[in-house]
Amino acid sequence: MITIEKNPVSLLPQTDLTAPVFGKIHTDHLFVAEYKNGTWHEGKIIPFQHLSLSPFALALHYAQSVFEGMKAFNTADGRTYVFRPEDHHTRLTRSMQRMCMPEIPKSLFLEAVSTFVHLEKEWIPSAQGGALYLRPLVFASEARVGVKIAEEYLFLIMACPTVPMYSKPLSVKVETQYARAAEGGTGNAKCAGNYGAAFYPTHLAQQEGFDQVIWTDAKTHSFIEESGTMNVFAVINGVLTTPPVSGTILEGITRDTILSIAKRMNIPTEERKISVEELESGFKNGSITEIFGTGTAAAVIPIQKVSIDGRTYSPEGEYSIMNQLGSTLQSIRSGTLEDTQHWMVFVD
Ligand SMILES: Cc1ncc(COP(=O)(O)O)c(C=O)c1O
C-alpha cells in the first residue's frame, strides 16, 4: 500500500499550463521507494522536495542509474490514462538487469505510476496532445567508495506537464566518427551513461548547425542506428523501414507502436539494416520519400535534411505515411479511435 502525504501548498493555481517549457516545471509530488536489506520496500508519495544524498552515493561515481520516459493523457471524454506502462516496466527491467540493479516488481511499478498519476492528473494541460511526462528513475544511493554493485537504491517518479511543441523538421548529420553503442555494450539499456556519452558528438554536430546526429554502428560506421532520443524510420520504395533492435539501439515504445499501427493500416513494413550507402543512393534516386524520428517526447517528427560526409539530402515526398501514422496515434491517444491493443491503462 502506497502512503500519500499531500503537498499542503499546490503550485498548480499559479502555474500557466498553456505553454510549459518541457522539463522545467514539476508537479506537486514525488514518489519514493527504497531498496535496502535485499528487498524493495513499499513506496510513498510525498510533497516534491530535494533529496538528501551522500556525496559517496555510488550512482554519482559509477553510473548505476536508469530511467524511463512515459506519458499520461486525458481522453476526449475526460478519463486519465498512462500509455503502455507495462512495456515501460519491461524495458526498465531490461535496463536494470544490464546495470546489475535489483528488479522492481511489476506490481510496485504499476501501482506507483497509477497512484501518482491519479494524484497529479489536474496537471495534465487541456490543450490537444497535452500530457504529463513521467520520469521514473532508479539509482544506486548506497554511500561508499568502491567499484562494486550497490546494495541500496532509490526508485523515484517525477512528472512535468507538457504540450505538443511546434516541432520544426530536423536537420541531422550521419555520424561516422563517434559511436553511441557497441555490440555487447549498453545501447539497448536506458541508462544514464549512454546520454552523457552522447553529448560531445551531438554538441559538435550542433556547432555545425545540425539539430542531432544519426548514429551508425560502432564497428564499421556503415549502418544507421538511431538519433538523439528517437528511433529512425525511412520510407524506401513505399516500405516503412527501420533498423532492427539488435542490442545497440533503444527499443522505443513509440517505434513499436508505429510499426503495429502501420501493420494494422496495411502499410508494408520491414525491420532491417539500412546502410549509409543505401540512404545516400535512395535520396539521389528518389526511392526514399520520407525519413522521420519517433519517441515519447515528440511522437513522430520529420527529418528534413540529412548530411552524409558533408553532402546534404532532403527527401522529396509529402510525408503522407508519417502523417497518417502520426494522426492515427493521436486519435488512439485522444480516445477517438479504438485502442484495440490495450495500450491505454486508465487510472480512474
Ligand atoms: C536513445 C533513445 N532512443 C529512442 C527513444 C525513443 O523511445 P520511446 O519511443 O520509448 O520514447 C528514446 C526515448 O526515450 C531514447 O532515449
CSV table of C-alpha atoms and ligand atoms in Angstrom, one decimal:
chain,number,residue,atom,x,y,z
A,1,MET,CA,0.0,0.0,0.0
A,2,ILE,CA,1.5,3.3,-1.1
A,3,THR,CA,1.1,6.0,1.5
A,4,ILE,CA,0.3,9.6,0.4
A,5,GLU,CA,1.4,12.7,2.2
A,6,LYS,CA,-0.3,15.5,0.3
A,7,ASN,CA,1.5,18.7,-0.5
A,8,PRO,CA,-0.2,21.4,1.6
A,9,VAL,CA,0.8,24.1,-1.0
A,10,SER,CA,0.0,23.2,-4.6
A,11,LEU,CA,1.8,25.2,-7.2
A,12,LEU,CA,-0.9,24.4,-9.7
A,13,PRO,CA,-3.1,27.6,-9.3
A,14,GLN,CA,-0.1,29.8,-10.1
A,15,THR,CA,1.2,27.7,-13.0
A,16,ASP,CA,0.4,28.5,-16.6
A,17,LEU,CA,-0.2,25.2,-18.3
A,18,THR,CA,-0.7,26.7,-21.7
A,19,ALA,CA,3.0,26.7,-22.7
A,20,PRO,CA,5.1,25.0,-20.1
A,21,VAL,CA,8.8,24.7,-21.1
A,22,PHE,CA,9.5,21.0,-21.5
A,23,GLY,CA,11.0,19.6,-18.3
A,24,LYS,CA,11.2,22.8,-16.4
A,25,ILE,CA,8.0,22.7,-14.3
A,26,HIS,CA,7.3,19.8,-12.0
A,27,THR,CA,4.1,18.7,-10.3
A,28,ASP,CA,3.5,18.9,-6.6
A,29,HIS,CA,4.6,15.4,-5.6
A,30,LEU,CA,7.4,12.8,-5.7
A,31,PHE,CA,7.1,9.0,-5.4
A,32,VAL,CA,9.9,7.4,-3.5
A,33,ALA,CA,10.7,3.7,-2.8
A,34,GLU,CA,13.8,2.3,-1.2
A,35,TYR,CA,15.7,-0.9,-1.8
A,36,LYS,CA,17.5,-1.9,1.3
A,37,ASN,CA,18.5,-5.2,3.0
A,38,GLY,CA,17.8,-7.2,-0.2
A,39,THR,CA,14.3,-6.0,-0.9
A,40,TRP,CA,12.2,-3.2,-2.3
A,41,HIS,CA,10.1,-1.5,0.4
A,42,GLU,CA,6.7,-0.1,0.0
A,43,GLY,CA,6.8,3.4,-1.6
A,44,LYS,CA,5.4,6.7,-0.5
A,45,ILE,CA,4.2,9.8,-2.3
A,46,ILE,CA,5.5,13.0,-0.6
A,47,PRO,CA,5.5,16.7,-1.4
A,48,PHE,CA,8.0,17.4,-4.1
A,49,GLN,CA,11.4,18.1,-2.5
A,50,HIS,CA,15.1,17.9,-2.8
A,51,LEU,CA,16.8,14.7,-1.8
A,52,SER,CA,19.4,14.3,0.9
A,53,LEU,CA,22.2,12.2,-0.6
A,54,SER,CA,25.7,11.3,0.4
A,55,PRO,CA,28.4,12.6,-1.9
A,56,PHE,CA,29.5,9.0,-1.8
A,57,ALA,CA,26.3,7.7,-3.4
A,58,LEU,CA,27.5,5.1,-5.8
A,59,ALA,CA,25.4,6.2,-8.8
A,60,LEU,CA,27.3,9.5,-8.8
A,61,HIS,CA,30.6,7.7,-9.3
A,62,TYR,CA,29.9,4.5,-11.2
A,63,ALA,CA,26.6,5.4,-13.0
A,64,GLN,CA,24.3,2.7,-11.8
A,65,SER,CA,21.4,4.8,-12.9
A,66,VAL,CA,18.5,4.0,-15.3
A,67,PHE,CA,15.3,5.8,-16.1
A,68,GLU,CA,12.1,5.8,-18.2
A,69,GLY,CA,10.2,8.4,-20.1
A,70,MET,CA,6.5,7.8,-20.5
A,71,LYS,CA,3.3,9.9,-20.7
A,72,ALA,CA,-0.2,10.2,-19.1
A,73,PHE,CA,-3.0,11.8,-21.1
A,74,ASN,CA,-6.7,12.6,-20.9
A,75,THR,CA,-9.1,11.2,-23.4
A,76,ALA,CA,-11.7,13.5,-25.1
A,77,ASP,CA,-14.3,12.3,-22.6
A,78,GLY,CA,-12.1,13.3,-19.6
A,79,ARG,CA,-10.6,10.0,-18.4
A,80,THR,CA,-7.0,9.8,-17.5
A,81,TYR,CA,-4.7,7.0,-18.6
A,82,VAL,CA,-1.0,6.1,-19.0
A,83,PHE,CA,0.3,4.9,-22.3
A,84,ARG,CA,1.8,1.4,-22.3
A,85,PRO,CA,3.1,1.3,-18.7
A,86,GLU,CA,3.7,-2.4,-18.7
A,87,ASP,CA,6.0,-2.1,-21.7
A,88,HIS,CA,7.9,0.7,-19.9
A,89,HIS,CA,8.3,-1.6,-16.9
A,90,THR,CA,9.6,-4.4,-19.2
A,91,ARG,CA,12.2,-2.0,-20.7
A,92,LEU,CA,13.1,-0.7,-17.2
A,93,THR,CA,13.7,-4.2,-16.1
A,94,ARG,CA,15.9,-4.9,-19.0
A,95,SER,CA,17.9,-1.8,-18.4
A,96,MET,CA,18.2,-2.7,-14.7
A,97,GLN,CA,19.4,-6.2,-15.4
A,98,ARG,CA,22.1,-4.9,-17.7
A,99,MET,CA,23.3,-2.5,-15.0
A,100,CYS,CA,23.1,-5.2,-12.3
A,101,MET,CA,20.3,-3.5,-10.3
A,102,PRO,CA,17.6,-5.3,-8.4
A,103,GLU,CA,14.4,-5.7,-10.5
A,104,ILE,CA,11.4,-3.6,-9.4
A,105,PRO,CA,8.3,-5.8,-9.0
A,106,LYS,CA,5.8,-5.0,-11.8
A,107,SER,CA,3.0,-4.6,-9.2
A,108,LEU,CA,5.0,-2.0,-7.3
A,109,PHE,CA,5.8,-0.1,-10.6
A,110,LEU,CA,2.3,-0.1,-11.9
A,111,GLU,CA,0.7,0.8,-8.6
A,112,ALA,CA,3.2,3.6,-8.1
A,113,VAL,CA,2.6,5.0,-11.6
A,114,SER,CA,-1.2,4.9,-11.4
A,115,THR,CA,-1.4,6.2,-7.8
A,116,PHE,CA,0.9,9.1,-8.7
A,117,VAL,CA,-0.9,10.0,-12.0
A,118,HIS,CA,-4.3,9.8,-10.2
A,119,LEU,CA,-3.0,12.3,-7.7
A,120,GLU,CA,-1.4,14.7,-10.3
A,121,LYS,CA,-4.0,14.4,-13.1
A,122,GLU,CA,-5.1,18.0,-12.7
A,123,TRP,CA,-1.7,18.9,-14.0
A,124,ILE,CA,-2.4,17.5,-17.5
A,125,PRO,CA,-2.7,20.5,-19.8
A,126,SER,CA,-6.0,20.7,-21.6
A,127,ALA,CA,-4.5,21.6,-25.0
A,128,GLN,CA,-4.8,18.8,-27.6
A,129,GLY,CA,-1.9,16.5,-27.0
A,130,GLY,CA,-1.3,17.9,-23.6
A,131,ALA,CA,0.3,15.3,-21.3
A,132,LEU,CA,2.1,14.6,-18.1
A,133,TYR,CA,5.6,13.4,-18.9
A,134,LEU,CA,6.5,10.8,-16.3
A,135,ARG,CA,10.1,10.2,-15.3
A,136,PRO,CA,10.7,7.0,-13.3
A,137,LEU,CA,14.3,7.0,-12.2
A,138,VAL,CA,16.3,4.3,-10.3
A,139,PHE,CA,19.8,4.8,-9.0
A,140,ALA,CA,22.4,3.5,-6.5
A,141,SER,CA,22.1,5.5,-3.4
A,142,GLU,CA,24.4,3.5,-1.2
A,143,ALA,CA,27.1,5.7,0.3
A,144,ARG,CA,30.6,4.2,-0.1
A,145,VAL,CA,33.6,4.5,-2.3
A,146,GLY,CA,34.5,1.3,-4.1
A,147,VAL,CA,33.8,0.0,-7.6
A,148,LYS,CA,31.1,-2.5,-6.7
A,149,ILE,CA,27.5,-3.3,-7.2
A,150,ALA,CA,25.4,-1.2,-4.8
A,151,GLU,CA,23.3,-2.7,-2.2
A,152,GLU,CA,20.9,0.3,-1.8
A,153,TYR,CA,18.8,2.0,-4.4
A,154,LEU,CA,16.1,4.7,-4.7
A,155,PHE,CA,13.2,4.4,-7.2
A,156,LEU,CA,11.6,7.8,-7.8
A,157,ILE,CA,8.8,9.1,-10.0
A,158,MET,CA,8.6,12.7,-11.0
A,159,ALA,CA,6.3,14.4,-13.5
A,160,CYS,CA,6.3,17.5,-15.8
A,161,PRO,CA,3.3,18.9,-17.7
A,162,THR,CA,3.9,19.1,-21.4
A,163,VAL,CA,2.1,20.4,-24.5
A,164,PRO,CA,3.0,19.4,-28.1
A,165,MET,CA,5.9,21.6,-29.1
A,166,TYR,CA,5.9,23.0,-32.6
A,167,SER,CA,8.5,20.6,-33.7
A,168,LYS,CA,10.4,22.1,-36.7
A,169,PRO,CA,11.6,19.5,-39.1
A,170,LEU,CA,15.0,18.3,-38.1
A,171,SER,CA,18.4,18.6,-39.8
A,172,VAL,CA,20.7,15.7,-38.9
A,173,LYS,CA,24.2,14.6,-39.6
A,174,VAL,CA,25.1,11.0,-40.1
A,175,GLU,CA,27.8,10.4,-37.5
A,176,THR,CA,30.7,8.3,-38.8
A,177,GLN,CA,33.4,9.1,-36.3
A,178,TYR,CA,32.0,8.8,-32.8
A,179,ALA,CA,29.7,5.9,-31.7
A,180,ARG,CA,26.9,5.7,-29.2
A,181,ALA,CA,26.9,2.0,-28.6
A,182,ALA,CA,28.9,-1.1,-29.5
A,183,GLU,CA,27.8,-4.7,-29.7
A,184,GLY,CA,27.8,-6.1,-26.2
A,185,GLY,CA,27.6,-2.6,-24.7
A,186,THR,CA,24.7,-0.9,-23.1
A,187,GLY,CA,22.9,0.5,-26.2
A,188,ASN,CA,19.6,-1.0,-25.5
A,189,ALA,CA,19.5,0.0,-21.8
A,190,LYS,CA,18.1,3.3,-20.9
A,191,CYS,CA,21.0,4.0,-18.6
A,192,ALA,CA,22.3,7.5,-17.7
A,193,GLY,CA,25.8,6.9,-19.0
A,194,ASN,CA,24.5,6.5,-22.6
A,195,TYR,CA,23.2,10.0,-22.6
A,196,GLY,CA,26.3,11.7,-21.0
A,197,ALA,CA,28.5,9.9,-23.6
A,198,ALA,CA,26.3,11.2,-26.5
A,199,PHE,CA,26.6,14.9,-25.5
A,200,TYR,CA,30.0,15.6,-27.0
A,201,PRO,CA,29.5,14.3,-30.6
A,202,THR,CA,26.0,15.9,-30.6
A,203,HIS,CA,27.4,19.2,-29.4
A,204,LEU,CA,30.0,19.1,-32.2
A,205,ALA,CA,27.2,18.5,-34.7
A,206,GLN,CA,25.1,21.3,-33.2
A,207,GLN,CA,28.1,23.6,-33.6
A,208,GLU,CA,28.0,22.7,-37.3
A,209,GLY,CA,24.3,23.8,-37.4
A,210,PHE,CA,22.6,20.4,-37.1
A,211,ASP,CA,19.9,19.5,-34.6
A,212,GLN,CA,21.0,16.0,-34.0
A,213,VAL,CA,23.2,13.1,-35.2
A,214,ILE,CA,22.1,9.8,-36.7
A,215,TRP,CA,24.4,7.2,-35.1
A,216,THR,CA,26.0,4.5,-37.1
A,217,ASP,CA,27.2,1.1,-35.9
A,218,ALA,CA,30.4,1.3,-33.9
A,219,LYS,CA,32.3,-1.4,-35.8
A,220,THR,CA,32.0,-0.2,-39.5
A,221,HIS,CA,30.1,3.1,-39.3
A,222,SER,CA,28.2,1.9,-42.4
A,223,PHE,CA,24.7,1.2,-41.0
A,224,ILE,CA,22.4,3.7,-39.4
A,225,GLU,CA,21.1,3.1,-35.9
A,226,GLU,CA,19.0,5.8,-34.1
A,227,SER,CA,19.1,9.6,-33.4
A,228,GLY,CA,19.2,11.5,-30.2
A,229,THR,CA,16.2,10.3,-28.2
A,230,MET,CA,14.4,8.9,-31.3
A,231,ASN,CA,14.3,5.8,-33.4
A,232,VAL,CA,14.5,6.4,-37.1
A,233,PHE,CA,12.2,5.3,-39.9
A,234,ALA,CA,12.6,5.7,-43.7
A,235,VAL,CA,10.0,5.1,-46.4
A,236,ILE,CA,12.0,3.2,-49.0
A,237,ASN,CA,10.2,2.3,-52.2
A,238,GLY,CA,6.9,2.6,-50.3
A,239,VAL,CA,8.1,0.3,-47.5
A,240,LEU,CA,8.2,1.7,-43.9
A,241,THR,CA,11.7,0.6,-43.0
A,242,THR,CA,13.6,0.8,-39.6
A,243,PRO,CA,16.8,-0.7,-38.2
A,244,PRO,CA,16.3,-3.9,-36.2
A,245,VAL,CA,16.5,-3.9,-32.4
A,246,SER,CA,19.9,-5.6,-32.4
A,247,GLY,CA,21.0,-4.6,-28.9
A,248,THR,CA,22.7,-1.4,-29.8
A,249,ILE,CA,19.6,0.8,-30.1
A,250,LEU,CA,16.9,1.6,-27.6
A,251,GLU,CA,13.8,-0.4,-28.2
A,252,GLY,CA,11.5,2.5,-28.5
A,253,ILE,CA,7.9,2.1,-27.3
A,254,THR,CA,6.8,4.6,-30.0
A,255,ARG,CA,8.8,2.6,-32.6
A,256,ASP,CA,6.9,-0.5,-31.7
A,257,THR,CA,3.6,1.4,-31.6
A,258,ILE,CA,4.2,2.9,-35.1
A,259,LEU,CA,5.1,-0.5,-36.5
A,260,SER,CA,1.9,-2.0,-35.2
A,261,ILE,CA,-0.3,0.8,-36.4
A,262,ALA,CA,1.4,0.5,-39.9
A,263,LYS,CA,0.7,-3.2,-40.0
A,264,ARG,CA,-2.9,-2.5,-39.0
A,265,MET,CA,-3.2,0.0,-41.8
A,266,ASN,CA,-1.7,-2.4,-44.3
A,267,ILE,CA,1.4,-0.2,-44.8
A,268,PRO,CA,4.3,-2.6,-45.7
A,269,THR,CA,7.0,-2.6,-43.0
A,270,GLU,CA,10.5,-4.0,-42.7
A,271,GLU,CA,12.9,-4.1,-39.8
A,272,ARG,CA,16.3,-4.5,-41.4
A,273,LYS,CA,19.7,-2.9,-41.6
A,274,ILE,CA,19.9,0.3,-43.6
A,275,SER,CA,23.3,1.2,-44.9
A,276,VAL,CA,24.6,4.7,-45.2
A,277,GLU,CA,25.2,3.9,-48.8
A,278,GLU,CA,21.6,2.8,-49.3
A,279,LEU,CA,20.4,6.0,-47.6
A,280,GLU,CA,22.5,8.2,-49.9
A,281,SER,CA,21.6,6.4,-53.1
A,282,GLY,CA,17.9,6.4,-52.0
A,283,PHE,CA,18.0,10.2,-51.6
A,284,LYS,CA,19.7,10.5,-55.0
A,285,ASN,CA,17.3,8.2,-57.0
A,286,GLY,CA,14.2,9.3,-55.1
A,287,SER,CA,13.4,5.8,-53.7
A,288,ILE,CA,13.5,7.3,-50.2
A,289,THR,CA,10.4,9.6,-49.9
A,290,GLU,CA,10.3,10.1,-46.1
A,291,ILE,CA,12.6,9.9,-43.2
A,292,PHE,CA,11.4,10.6,-39.6
A,293,GLY,CA,12.1,10.0,-35.9
A,294,THR,CA,9.8,8.6,-33.2
A,295,GLY,CA,9.9,8.9,-29.5
A,296,THR,CA,7.7,9.6,-26.4
A,297,ALA,CA,8.6,13.3,-26.3
A,298,ALA,CA,7.8,14.3,-29.9
A,299,ALA,CA,5.7,11.2,-31.1
A,300,VAL,CA,6.7,11.5,-34.8
A,301,ILE,CA,8.9,14.2,-36.2
A,302,PRO,CA,10.1,14.7,-39.8
A,303,ILE,CA,13.8,14.8,-40.7
A,304,GLN,CA,14.1,17.3,-43.4
A,305,LYS,CA,17.8,17.4,-44.1
A,306,VAL,CA,20.3,14.6,-43.8
A,307,SER,CA,24.0,15.3,-44.2
A,308,ILE,CA,26.3,12.4,-45.2
A,309,ASP,CA,30.0,13.3,-45.3
A,310,GLY,CA,29.2,16.9,-46.0
A,311,ARG,CA,26.6,16.2,-48.7
A,312,THR,CA,23.1,17.2,-47.8
A,313,TYR,CA,19.9,15.5,-49.0
A,314,SER,CA,16.2,16.1,-48.5
A,315,PRO,CA,13.6,13.5,-49.3
A,316,GLU,CA,11.1,14.7,-51.9
A,317,GLY,CA,7.9,13.0,-50.6
A,318,GLU,CA,5.0,14.7,-48.9
A,319,TYR,CA,5.4,12.7,-45.6
A,320,SER,CA,2.0,11.2,-46.2
A,321,ILE,CA,2.8,7.9,-44.5
A,322,MET,CA,4.3,9.6,-41.5
A,323,ASN,CA,1.3,11.9,-41.2
A,324,GLN,CA,-1.2,9.1,-41.5
A,325,LEU,CA,0.7,7.1,-38.7
A,326,GLY,CA,1.0,10.2,-36.5
A,327,SER,CA,-2.6,11.2,-36.8
A,328,THR,CA,-3.8,7.6,-36.1
A,329,LEU,CA,-1.6,7.5,-33.0
A,330,GLN,CA,-3.1,10.8,-31.9
A,331,SER,CA,-6.6,9.5,-32.5
A,332,ILE,CA,-6.0,6.4,-30.3
A,333,ARG,CA,-4.5,8.6,-27.6
A,334,SER,CA,-7.4,11.0,-27.6
A,335,GLY,CA,-9.8,8.1,-27.4
A,336,THR,CA,-11.5,8.8,-30.7
A,337,LEU,CA,-10.1,5.6,-32.3
A,338,GLU,CA,-10.5,2.2,-30.7
A,339,ASP,CA,-7.5,1.1,-28.7
A,340,THR,CA,-7.5,-2.5,-29.9
A,341,GLN,CA,-4.1,-3.2,-28.5
A,342,HIS,CA,-5.0,-2.1,-24.9
A,343,TRP,CA,-2.1,0.4,-24.8
A,344,MET,CA,-4.1,2.8,-22.6
A,345,VAL,CA,-4.2,1.9,-18.9
A,346,PHE,CA,-6.8,4.0,-17.1
A,347,VAL,CA,-6.0,5.4,-13.6
A,348,ASP,CA,-9.5,6.5,-12.6
B,1,LIG,C1,18.2,6.8,-27.1
B,1,LIG,C2,16.7,6.8,-27.4
B,1,LIG,N1,16.3,6.1,-28.5
B,1,LIG,C3,14.9,6.1,-28.7
B,1,LIG,C4,14.0,6.6,-27.9
B,1,LIG,C5,12.5,6.5,-28.2
B,1,LIG,O1,11.9,5.6,-27.2
B,1,LIG,P1,10.4,5.8,-26.8
B,1,LIG,O2,9.6,5.7,-28.1
B,1,LIG,O3,10.2,4.7,-25.9
B,1,LIG,O4,10.3,7.1,-26.2
B,1,LIG,C6,14.4,7.3,-26.7
B,1,LIG,C7,13.5,7.9,-25.8
B,1,LIG,O5,13.3,7.5,-24.8
B,1,LIG,C8,15.8,7.4,-26.5
B,1,LIG,O6,16.3,8.0,-25.4
